[in-house]
Structures are given as C-alpha cells and as structure tokens.
PDB file of C-alpha atoms in Angstrom:
ATOM      1  CA  MET A   1       8.460 -15.066 -22.591  1.00 33.00           C
ATOM      2  CA  LEU A   2       8.945 -11.503 -21.351  1.00 38.00           C
ATOM      3  CA  LYS A   3       5.936 -10.404 -23.388  1.00 42.00           C
ATOM      4  CA  ASP A   4       3.694 -12.499 -21.134  1.00 37.00           C
ATOM      5  CA  MET A   5       4.846 -10.780 -17.928  1.00 44.00           C
ATOM      6  CA  ASN A   6       2.426  -8.430 -16.218  1.00 54.00           C
ATOM      7  CA  LYS A   7       3.618  -4.886 -16.887  1.00 63.00           C
ATOM      8  CA  SER A   8       2.660  -3.542 -13.455  1.00 64.00           C
ATOM      9  CA  PHE A   9       4.685  -3.889 -10.261  1.00 70.00           C
ATOM     10  CA  GLY A  10       2.309  -4.719  -7.442  1.00 70.00           C
ATOM     11  CA  VAL A  11      -1.465  -4.766  -7.690  1.00 74.00           C
ATOM     12  CA  THR A  12      -4.342  -2.704  -6.375  1.00 74.00           C
ATOM     13  CA  ASP A  13      -6.648  -5.754  -6.464  1.00 79.00           C
ATOM     14  CA  GLY A  14      -7.506  -6.914  -2.987  1.00 86.00           C
ATOM     15  CA  PHE A  15      -7.340  -3.375  -1.590  1.00 91.00           C
ATOM     16  CA  ALA A  16     -10.184  -0.879  -1.347  1.00 91.00           C
ATOM     17  CA  ILE A  17     -10.537   2.722  -0.229  1.00 92.00           C
ATOM     18  CA  GLY A  18     -11.321   2.613   3.482  1.00 93.00           C
ATOM     19  CA  ASP A  19      -9.253  -0.503   4.254  1.00 93.00           C
ATOM     20  CA  VAL A  20      -7.162  -0.274   7.425  1.00 95.00           C
ATOM     21  CA  VAL A  21      -3.598  -1.310   6.594  1.00 96.00           C
ATOM     22  CA  LEU A  22      -0.185  -1.873   8.152  1.00 95.00           C
ATOM     23  CA  TRP A  23       3.250  -1.152   6.666  1.00 95.00           C
ATOM     24  CA  SER A  24       6.816  -0.591   7.866  1.00 92.00           C
ATOM     25  CA  LYS A  25       8.905   2.510   7.324  1.00 84.00           C
ATOM     26  CA  LEU A  26      12.521   2.505   8.513  1.00 88.00           C
ATOM     27  CA  GLY A  27      11.754  -0.239  11.032  1.00 87.00           C
ATOM     28  CA  MET A  28       8.671   1.504  12.463  1.00 90.00           C
ATOM     29  CA  LYS A  29       5.266  -0.151  12.051  1.00 92.00           C
ATOM     30  CA  MET A  30       2.711   2.302  10.712  1.00 94.00           C
ATOM     31  CA  THR A  31      -1.058   1.920  10.456  1.00 95.00           C
ATOM     32  CA  GLY A  32      -3.587   3.903   8.491  1.00 96.00           C
ATOM     33  CA  VAL A  33      -6.560   3.939   6.161  1.00 96.00           C
ATOM     34  CA  ILE A  34      -6.379   3.864   2.348  1.00 95.00           C
ATOM     35  CA  SER A  35      -7.740   7.069   0.800  1.00 96.00           C
ATOM     36  CA  ASP A  36      -6.774   6.443  -2.853  1.00 95.00           C
ATOM     37  CA  LEU A  37      -5.385   3.693  -5.096  1.00 94.00           C
ATOM     38  CA  LYS A  38      -3.464   4.421  -8.286  1.00 93.00           C
ATOM     39  CA  LEU A  39      -0.984   3.125 -10.841  1.00 90.00           C
ATOM     40  CA  VAL A  40       2.028   5.421 -11.313  1.00 89.00           C
ATOM     41  CA  THR A  41       4.512   5.092 -14.178  1.00 89.00           C
ATOM     42  CA  GLN A  42       8.022   4.713 -12.790  1.00 86.00           C
ATOM     43  CA  GLY A  43      11.008   3.453 -14.745  1.00 85.00           C
ATOM     44  CA  GLY A  44       8.815   2.498 -17.696  1.00 84.00           C
ATOM     45  CA  ARG A  45       6.499   0.327 -15.568  1.00 86.00           C
ATOM     46  CA  GLU A  46       3.179   0.831 -13.877  1.00 89.00           C
ATOM     47  CA  VAL A  47       3.680   0.687 -10.102  1.00 89.00           C
ATOM     48  CA  ALA A  48       0.728   0.198  -7.717  1.00 91.00           C
ATOM     49  CA  HIS A  49       0.592   2.924  -5.034  1.00 94.00           C
ATOM     50  CA  ALA A  50      -1.865   3.819  -2.296  1.00 95.00           C
ATOM     51  CA  ASP A  51      -2.398   7.114  -0.515  1.00 96.00           C
ATOM     52  CA  VAL A  52      -2.696   6.172   3.153  1.00 97.00           C
ATOM     53  CA  PHE A  53      -3.721   8.483   5.992  1.00 97.00           C
ATOM     54  CA  CYS A  54      -1.418   7.482   8.856  1.00 96.00           C
ATOM     55  CA  PHE A  55      -2.896   7.155  12.358  1.00 95.00           C
ATOM     56  CA  GLU A  56       0.466   7.727  14.103  1.00 93.00           C
ATOM     57  CA  ASN A  57       1.410  11.114  12.632  1.00 93.00           C
ATOM     58  CA  GLN A  58      -1.899  12.245  11.094  1.00 94.00           C
ATOM     59  CA  LYS A  59      -0.305  12.692   7.633  1.00 95.00           C
ATOM     60  CA  LYS A  60      -0.937  11.253   4.168  1.00 97.00           C
ATOM     61  CA  HIS A  61       1.743   8.864   2.871  1.00 96.00           C
ATOM     62  CA  ASP A  62       2.295   7.472  -0.624  1.00 95.00           C
ATOM     63  CA  VAL A  63       2.980   3.754  -0.059  1.00 95.00           C
ATOM     64  CA  LEU A  64       3.739   0.957  -2.528  1.00 93.00           C
ATOM     65  CA  CYS A  65       0.841  -1.507  -2.445  1.00 92.00           C
ATOM     66  CA  ILE A  66       3.320  -4.375  -2.281  1.00 92.00           C
ATOM     67  CA  ASN A  67       4.314  -3.098   1.195  1.00 93.00           C
ATOM     68  CA  LEU A  68       0.756  -2.979   2.561  1.00 94.00           C
ATOM     69  CA  LYS A  69      -1.019  -5.588   4.673  1.00 93.00           C
ATOM     70  CA  ILE A  70      -4.711  -5.336   5.463  1.00 93.00           C
ATOM     71  CA  ILE A  71      -5.259  -5.420   9.224  1.00 92.00           C
ATOM     72  CA  THR A  72      -7.747  -8.035  10.401  1.00 77.00           C
ATOM     73  CA  LYS A  73      -9.324  -8.597  13.780  1.00 62.00           C
ATOM     74  CA  THR A  74      -6.796 -11.351  14.601  1.00 63.00           C
ATOM     75  CA  ASP A  75      -3.899  -8.917  13.987  1.00 64.00           C
ATOM     76  CA  VAL A  76      -5.024  -6.626  16.811  1.00 61.00           C
ATOM     77  CA  GLU A  77      -6.085  -9.279  19.345  1.00 59.00           C
ATOM     78  CA  ALA A  78      -2.489 -10.348  20.082  1.00 52.00           C
TER      79      ALA A  78
END
C-alpha cells in the first residue's frame, strides 16, 4: 500500500527551463521564468523545486513546483 506511493512530493515533469510561470506568495501574484529544476530531500522525501527568476523584483526564488502554473497566451489576454 504505502510502498506503491511515489516518494517525491510534486513533479518536475511538465515544466522546462525557460517556461514562464505564475505563483502566489503571501497573497501577491508573482511571475517569472524557470532557470533550474531540481529534487531536494526534505523530511525524508524528495520535493520538486524550481529556481525562478522573478519579473517583479528581479530576484531568484526557490519555489515548490506544486505551486507553479505555466502562463499561456489565454492567461494574459484577460
């Protein structure tokens, strides 16, 4: 039962370096571009993280992949 569970939390599949993404931080929507994807061991589990260069503050952020959404053309046309 528990042996069959995936050991990682979140996935890097579906994301690629160079993707433009959206995420929220303390209620603020942030946008940026993925510069690196990695699995980090935290609490005995592999956790999917992305380094994202943020457009708003021009800084690199370490973001959980589970919090990221790839921005598409329809997201910005609203």
